[in-house]
Coordinates of C-alpha atoms in Angstrom, one line a residue:
Chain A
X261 CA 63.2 20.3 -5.9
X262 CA 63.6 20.3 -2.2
X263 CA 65.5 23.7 -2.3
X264 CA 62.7 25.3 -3.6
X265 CA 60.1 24.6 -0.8
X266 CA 59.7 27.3 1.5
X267 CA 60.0 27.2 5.2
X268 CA 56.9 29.2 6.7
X269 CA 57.1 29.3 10.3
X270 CA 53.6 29.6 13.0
X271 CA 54.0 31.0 16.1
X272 CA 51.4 30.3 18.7
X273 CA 51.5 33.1 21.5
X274 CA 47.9 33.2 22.5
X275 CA 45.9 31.1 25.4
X276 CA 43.3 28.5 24.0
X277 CA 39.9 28.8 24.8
X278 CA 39.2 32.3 25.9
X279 CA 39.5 33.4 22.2
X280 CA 39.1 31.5 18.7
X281 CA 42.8 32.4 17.8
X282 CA 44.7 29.4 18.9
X283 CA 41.4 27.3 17.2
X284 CA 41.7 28.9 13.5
X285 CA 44.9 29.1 14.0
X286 CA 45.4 25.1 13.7
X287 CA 43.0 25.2 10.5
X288 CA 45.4 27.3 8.9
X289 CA 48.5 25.1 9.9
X290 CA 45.9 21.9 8.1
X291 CA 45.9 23.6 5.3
X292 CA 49.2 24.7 5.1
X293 CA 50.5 21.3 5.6
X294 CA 49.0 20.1 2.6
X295 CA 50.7 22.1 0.4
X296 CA 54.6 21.9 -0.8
X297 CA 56.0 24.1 2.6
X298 CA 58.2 23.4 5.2
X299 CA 55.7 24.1 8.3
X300 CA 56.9 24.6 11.8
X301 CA 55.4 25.6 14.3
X302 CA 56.7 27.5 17.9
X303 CA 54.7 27.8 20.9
X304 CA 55.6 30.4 23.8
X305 CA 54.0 32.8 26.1
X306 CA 50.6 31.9 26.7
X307 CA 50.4 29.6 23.5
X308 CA 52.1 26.7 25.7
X309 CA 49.0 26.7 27.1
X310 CA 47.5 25.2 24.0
X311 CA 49.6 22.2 24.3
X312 CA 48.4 20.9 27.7
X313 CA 47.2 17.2 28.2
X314 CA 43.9 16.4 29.3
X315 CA 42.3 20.0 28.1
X316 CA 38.4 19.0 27.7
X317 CA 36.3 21.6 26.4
X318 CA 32.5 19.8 27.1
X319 CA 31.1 21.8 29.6
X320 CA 31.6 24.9 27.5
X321 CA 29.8 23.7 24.7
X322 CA 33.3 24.5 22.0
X323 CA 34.2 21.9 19.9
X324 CA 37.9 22.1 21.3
X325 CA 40.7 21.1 19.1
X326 CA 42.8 18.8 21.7
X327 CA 41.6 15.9 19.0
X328 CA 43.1 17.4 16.1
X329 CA 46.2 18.2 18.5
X330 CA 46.8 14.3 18.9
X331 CA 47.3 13.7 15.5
X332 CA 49.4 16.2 14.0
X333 CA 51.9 14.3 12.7
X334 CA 49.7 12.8 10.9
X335 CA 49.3 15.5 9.4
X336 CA 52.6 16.2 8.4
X337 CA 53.1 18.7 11.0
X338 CA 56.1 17.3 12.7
X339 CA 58.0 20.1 13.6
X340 CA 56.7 21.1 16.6
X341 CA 58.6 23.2 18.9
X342 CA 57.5 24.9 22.7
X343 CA 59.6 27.3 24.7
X344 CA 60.9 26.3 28.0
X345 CA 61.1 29.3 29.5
X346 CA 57.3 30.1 28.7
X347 CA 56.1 26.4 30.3
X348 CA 58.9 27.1 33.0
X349 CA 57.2 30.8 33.9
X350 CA 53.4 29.1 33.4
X351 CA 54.4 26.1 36.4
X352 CA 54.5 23.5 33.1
X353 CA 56.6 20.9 32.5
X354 CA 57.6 18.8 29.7
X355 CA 55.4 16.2 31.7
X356 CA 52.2 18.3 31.2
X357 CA 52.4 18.1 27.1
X358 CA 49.6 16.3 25.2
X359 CA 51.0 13.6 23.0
X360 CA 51.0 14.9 19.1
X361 CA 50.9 11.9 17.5
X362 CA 53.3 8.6 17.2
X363 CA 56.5 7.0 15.6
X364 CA 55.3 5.0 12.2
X365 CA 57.7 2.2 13.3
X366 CA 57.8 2.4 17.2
X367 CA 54.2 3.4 17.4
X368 CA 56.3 4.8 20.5
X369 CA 54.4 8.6 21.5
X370 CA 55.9 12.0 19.6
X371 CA 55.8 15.0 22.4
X372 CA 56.4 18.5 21.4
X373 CA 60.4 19.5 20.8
X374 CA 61.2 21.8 23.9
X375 CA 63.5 24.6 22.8
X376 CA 65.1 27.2 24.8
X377 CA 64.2 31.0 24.0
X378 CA 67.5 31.9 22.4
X379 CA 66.9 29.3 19.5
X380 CA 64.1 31.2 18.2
X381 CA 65.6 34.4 16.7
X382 CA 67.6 32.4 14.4
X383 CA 65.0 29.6 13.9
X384 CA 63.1 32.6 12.9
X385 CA 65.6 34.6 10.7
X386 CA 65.5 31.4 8.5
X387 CA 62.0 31.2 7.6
X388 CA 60.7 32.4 4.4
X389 CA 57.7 33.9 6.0
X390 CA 56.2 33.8 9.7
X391 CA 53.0 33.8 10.4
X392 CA 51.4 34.3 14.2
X393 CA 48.3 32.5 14.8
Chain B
X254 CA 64.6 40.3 11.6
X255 CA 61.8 42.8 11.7
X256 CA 60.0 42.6 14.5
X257 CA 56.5 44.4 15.1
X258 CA 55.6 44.9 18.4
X259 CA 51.9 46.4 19.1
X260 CA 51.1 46.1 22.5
X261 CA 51.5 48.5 25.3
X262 CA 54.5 47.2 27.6
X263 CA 52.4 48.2 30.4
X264 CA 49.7 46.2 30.1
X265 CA 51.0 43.1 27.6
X266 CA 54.3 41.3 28.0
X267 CA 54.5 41.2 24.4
X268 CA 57.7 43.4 23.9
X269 CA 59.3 41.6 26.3
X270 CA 59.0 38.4 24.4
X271 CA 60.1 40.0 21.5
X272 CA 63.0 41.5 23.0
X273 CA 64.1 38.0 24.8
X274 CA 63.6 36.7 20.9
X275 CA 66.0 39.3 19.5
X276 CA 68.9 38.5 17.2
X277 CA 72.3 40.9 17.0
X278 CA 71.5 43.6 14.4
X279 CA 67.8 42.9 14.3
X280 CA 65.3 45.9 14.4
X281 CA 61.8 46.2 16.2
X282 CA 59.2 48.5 15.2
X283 CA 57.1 49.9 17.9
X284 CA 53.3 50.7 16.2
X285 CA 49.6 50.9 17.3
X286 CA 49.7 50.8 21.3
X287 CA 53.3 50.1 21.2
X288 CA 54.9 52.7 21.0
X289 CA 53.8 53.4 24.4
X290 CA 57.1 51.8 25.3
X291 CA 58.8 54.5 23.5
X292 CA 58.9 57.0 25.9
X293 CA 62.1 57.5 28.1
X294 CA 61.5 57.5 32.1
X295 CA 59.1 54.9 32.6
X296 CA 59.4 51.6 34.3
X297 CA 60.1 49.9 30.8
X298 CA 62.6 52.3 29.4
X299 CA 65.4 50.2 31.1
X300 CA 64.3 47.3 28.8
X301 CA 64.5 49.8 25.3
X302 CA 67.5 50.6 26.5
X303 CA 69.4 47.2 26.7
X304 CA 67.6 46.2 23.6
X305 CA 69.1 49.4 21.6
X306 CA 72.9 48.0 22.6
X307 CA 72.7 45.6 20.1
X308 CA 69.2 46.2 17.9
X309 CA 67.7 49.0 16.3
X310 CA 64.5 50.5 17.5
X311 CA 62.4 52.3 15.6
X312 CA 58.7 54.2 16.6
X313 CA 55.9 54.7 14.6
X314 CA 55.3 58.3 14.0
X315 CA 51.7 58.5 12.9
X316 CA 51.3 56.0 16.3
X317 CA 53.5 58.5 18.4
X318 CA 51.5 61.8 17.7
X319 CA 48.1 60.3 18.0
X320 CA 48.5 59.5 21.2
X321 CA 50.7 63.0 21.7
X322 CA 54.1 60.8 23.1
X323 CA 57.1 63.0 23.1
X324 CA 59.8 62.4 25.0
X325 CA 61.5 59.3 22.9
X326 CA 63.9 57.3 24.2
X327 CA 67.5 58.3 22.9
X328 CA 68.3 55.7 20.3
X329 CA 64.9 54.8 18.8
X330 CA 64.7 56.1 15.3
X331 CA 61.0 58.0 14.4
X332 CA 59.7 56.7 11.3
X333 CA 56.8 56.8 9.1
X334 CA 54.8 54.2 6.7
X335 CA 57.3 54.5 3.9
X336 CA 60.0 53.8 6.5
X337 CA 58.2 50.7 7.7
X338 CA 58.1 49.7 3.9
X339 CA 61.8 49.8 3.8
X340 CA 62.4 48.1 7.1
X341 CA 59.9 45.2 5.9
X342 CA 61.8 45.5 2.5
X343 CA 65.1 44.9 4.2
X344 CA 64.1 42.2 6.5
X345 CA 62.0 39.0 7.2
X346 CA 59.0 40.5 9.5
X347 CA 57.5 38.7 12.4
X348 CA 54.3 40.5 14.1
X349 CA 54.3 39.9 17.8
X350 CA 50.5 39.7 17.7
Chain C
X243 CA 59.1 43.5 -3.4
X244 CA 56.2 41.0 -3.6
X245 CA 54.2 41.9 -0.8
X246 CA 50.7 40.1 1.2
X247 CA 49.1 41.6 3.6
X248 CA 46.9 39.6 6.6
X249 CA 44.4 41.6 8.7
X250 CA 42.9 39.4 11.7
X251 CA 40.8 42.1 13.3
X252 CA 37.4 43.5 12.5
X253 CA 37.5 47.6 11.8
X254 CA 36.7 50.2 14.0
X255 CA 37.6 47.8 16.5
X256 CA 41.0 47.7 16.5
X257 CA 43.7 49.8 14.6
X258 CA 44.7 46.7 12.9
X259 CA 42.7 47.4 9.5
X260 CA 43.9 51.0 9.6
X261 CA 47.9 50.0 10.0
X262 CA 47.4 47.7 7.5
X263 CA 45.8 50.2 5.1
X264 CA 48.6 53.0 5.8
X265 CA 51.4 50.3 5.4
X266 CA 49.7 48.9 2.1
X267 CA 49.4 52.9 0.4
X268 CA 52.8 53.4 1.2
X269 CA 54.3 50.0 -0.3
X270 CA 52.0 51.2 -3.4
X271 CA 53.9 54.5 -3.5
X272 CA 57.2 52.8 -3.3
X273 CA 56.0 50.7 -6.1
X274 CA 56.2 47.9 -4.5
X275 CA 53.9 45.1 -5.1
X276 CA 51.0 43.4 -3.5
X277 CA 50.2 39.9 -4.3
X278 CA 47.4 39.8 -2.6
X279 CA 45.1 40.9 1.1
X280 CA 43.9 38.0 3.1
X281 CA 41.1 38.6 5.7
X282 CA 40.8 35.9 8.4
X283 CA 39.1 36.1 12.2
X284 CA 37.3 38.9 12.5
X285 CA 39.0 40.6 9.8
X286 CA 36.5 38.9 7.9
X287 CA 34.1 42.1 8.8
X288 CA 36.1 44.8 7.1
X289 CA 34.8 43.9 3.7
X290 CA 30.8 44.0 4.5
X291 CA 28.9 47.0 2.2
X292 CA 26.6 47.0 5.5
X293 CA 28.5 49.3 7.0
X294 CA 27.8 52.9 7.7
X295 CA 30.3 54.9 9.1
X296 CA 29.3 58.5 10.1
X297 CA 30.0 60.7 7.8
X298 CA 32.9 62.3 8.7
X299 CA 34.9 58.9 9.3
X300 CA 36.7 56.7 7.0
X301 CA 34.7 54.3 5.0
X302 CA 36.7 51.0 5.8
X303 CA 34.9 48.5 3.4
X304 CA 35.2 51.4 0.8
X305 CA 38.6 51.8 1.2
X306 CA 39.5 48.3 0.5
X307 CA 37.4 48.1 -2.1
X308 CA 38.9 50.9 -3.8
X309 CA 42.1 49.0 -3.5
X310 CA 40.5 45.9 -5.1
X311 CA 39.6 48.2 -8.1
X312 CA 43.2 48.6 -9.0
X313 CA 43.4 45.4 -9.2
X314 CA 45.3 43.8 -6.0
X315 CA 43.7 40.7 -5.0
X316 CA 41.2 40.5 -1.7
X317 CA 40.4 37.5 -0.6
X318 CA 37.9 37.0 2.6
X319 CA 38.4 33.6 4.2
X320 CA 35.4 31.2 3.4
X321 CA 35.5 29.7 7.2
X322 CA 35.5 32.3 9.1
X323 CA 33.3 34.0 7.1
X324 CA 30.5 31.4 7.1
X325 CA 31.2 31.2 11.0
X326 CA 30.2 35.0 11.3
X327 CA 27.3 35.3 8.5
X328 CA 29.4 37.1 5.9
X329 CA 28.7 35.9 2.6
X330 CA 29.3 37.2 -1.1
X331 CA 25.9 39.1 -1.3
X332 CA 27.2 41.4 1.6
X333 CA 30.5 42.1 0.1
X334 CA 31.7 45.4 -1.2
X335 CA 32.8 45.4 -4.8
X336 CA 36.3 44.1 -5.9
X337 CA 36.6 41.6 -2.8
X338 CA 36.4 37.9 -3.2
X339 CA 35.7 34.5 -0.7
X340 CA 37.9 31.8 -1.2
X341 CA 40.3 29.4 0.7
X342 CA 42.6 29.2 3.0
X343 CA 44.9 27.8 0.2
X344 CA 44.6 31.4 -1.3
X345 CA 46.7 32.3 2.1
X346 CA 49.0 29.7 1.6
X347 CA 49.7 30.8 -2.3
X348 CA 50.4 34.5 -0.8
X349 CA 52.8 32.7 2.4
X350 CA 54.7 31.1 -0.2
X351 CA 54.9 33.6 -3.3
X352 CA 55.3 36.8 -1.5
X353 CA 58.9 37.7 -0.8
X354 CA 57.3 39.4 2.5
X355 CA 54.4 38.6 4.3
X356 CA 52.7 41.1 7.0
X357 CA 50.4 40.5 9.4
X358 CA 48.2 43.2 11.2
X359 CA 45.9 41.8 14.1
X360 CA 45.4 42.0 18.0

């Protein structure tokens, strides 16, 4: 009954790192993703900060989720979107995103889906709920 | 859309995010610290202002008289708790946290 | 309406936990109603009988649990409570620990979900 699962939307707005946010945040979306939902997930503002390559959290002594970033498809979180404008204000490019996990039959790398900001009022007008984590 | 905005604009870029995120006919609730962008003749009235030419604005009263803001910017509707009911009633809600 | 209610930040701290208790008292009057409260961060604190407000301040933990008693769910997350030492002997009455699929149930059954935090 595909018309019955709900969409439920995340949207990451926060930095990594300085706070836990952004880090039980993507426990939430692990959940989430194993039940019957539609899950996307938008990053903007700070939150593209989150999906940097190469972010290594050793010397502080926090577990870091960059790990867990890598494999999201995996975990059926596909629909992964970050704003351009955000990156473009932050000195990112599409160049600086980590890898989020690869094609099943390519085994060719999946990269975030870069959006542009007026996609995500009516990305978000569709969702049965939103949730910002 | 419902949007909840609860940041001060003066020290967050939050409502300006929101505002860029806006749809036609939406409505944003200013609450907690952000209804600090309320008030009219400050350096982010200009900002309320476009947004109220195609969104409605509302203010949180409770949040308003707390911190003793008068002076609303013509256009934004006072509400209260029960008026936030209705508007999340009405609407799908996204917090701007 | 089928309302949930998520409170990410700890009381006192932040006006999070109060706009979430003025917004939930007037769905209730509207008779509206809630399928459930979900604590997660340091929302997880709001629900701890250790508090001890002075006297002439609200009783946070008290208040919710007054809620609970009229039977609307509460539901502290089990993560981020065992992350920051809140467990089910330091809970006020009428709250509960569980999942982060009890979340997920409200996300997806309530026609509205509202999320108070920083």
């Amino acid at each position: 009954m595909a018309e019955d699962i709900k969409k439920i939307m995340f949207t990451v707005r926060k930095a990594p790192h300085g706070s836990i946010y952004v880090y039980e945040g993507l426990e939430v979306k692990l959940i989430m993703a194993a039940y019957d939902a539609d899950i996307s997930v938008v990053f903007m503002d700070d939150g593209v900060f989150a999906l940097k390559d190469g972010q290594n959290t050793a010397e502080l002594g926090i577990k870091g989720f960059a790990a867990t970033y890598g494999v999201m498809v995996d975990y059926e979180i596909s629909k992964i979107y970050v704003d351009r404008k955000s990156m473009e204000d932050r000195g990112m490019t599409e160049n600086d995103l980590l890898v989020i996990g690869e094609d099943e039959d390519t085994e060719e790398p999946i990269k975030p889906t870069v959006i542009e900001t007026d996609q995500i009022g009516p990305m978000m007008a569709e969702q049965h709920n939103i949730l910002c984590f | 859309m419902l949007h909840t905005v609860n940041k001060s604009p003066f020290q967050n870029g939050t409502m300006e995010s929101c505002l860029r995120c806006v749809n036609p006919g939406d409505a944003v609730l200013l609450l907690e610290d952000g209804v600090f962008g309320a008030v009219t003749g400050t350096s982010k009235t200009a900002l309320i202002e476009e947004a109220l030419k195609n969104a409605e604005v509302y203010a949180l009263s409770a949040d308003l008289k707390a911190r003793a803001l008068e002076n609303i910017i013509p256009g934004i509707k006072v509400t209260d708790y029960a008026g936030f009911v209705d508007l999340v009633d009405q609407n799908k809600v996204h917090s701007w946290l | 309406m089928k309302l949930a209610v998520l409170v990410l930040e700890g009381p006192y701290n932040h006006e999070a936990s109060d706009s979430a208790y003025n917004f939930i008292q007037a769905a209730l009057e509207k008779g509206h109603e809630i399928r459930g409260i979900f604590f997660y961060h340091d929302g997880v604190y709001n629900v701890t009988k250790l508090m001890e407000p002075p006297q002439d301040d609200r009783h946070i933990a008290n208040r919710w649990s007054e809620l609970g008693a009229k039977g609307i769910d509460i539901v502290v997350c089990i993560a981020a409570a065992k992350r920051r030492g809140i467990v089910d002997d330091v809970l006020v009455p009428n709250v509960r620990i569980s999942g982060l699929g009890q979340l997920t149930m409200m996300a997806i059954e309530a026609d509205r979900l509202v999320t108070f935090g920083d």
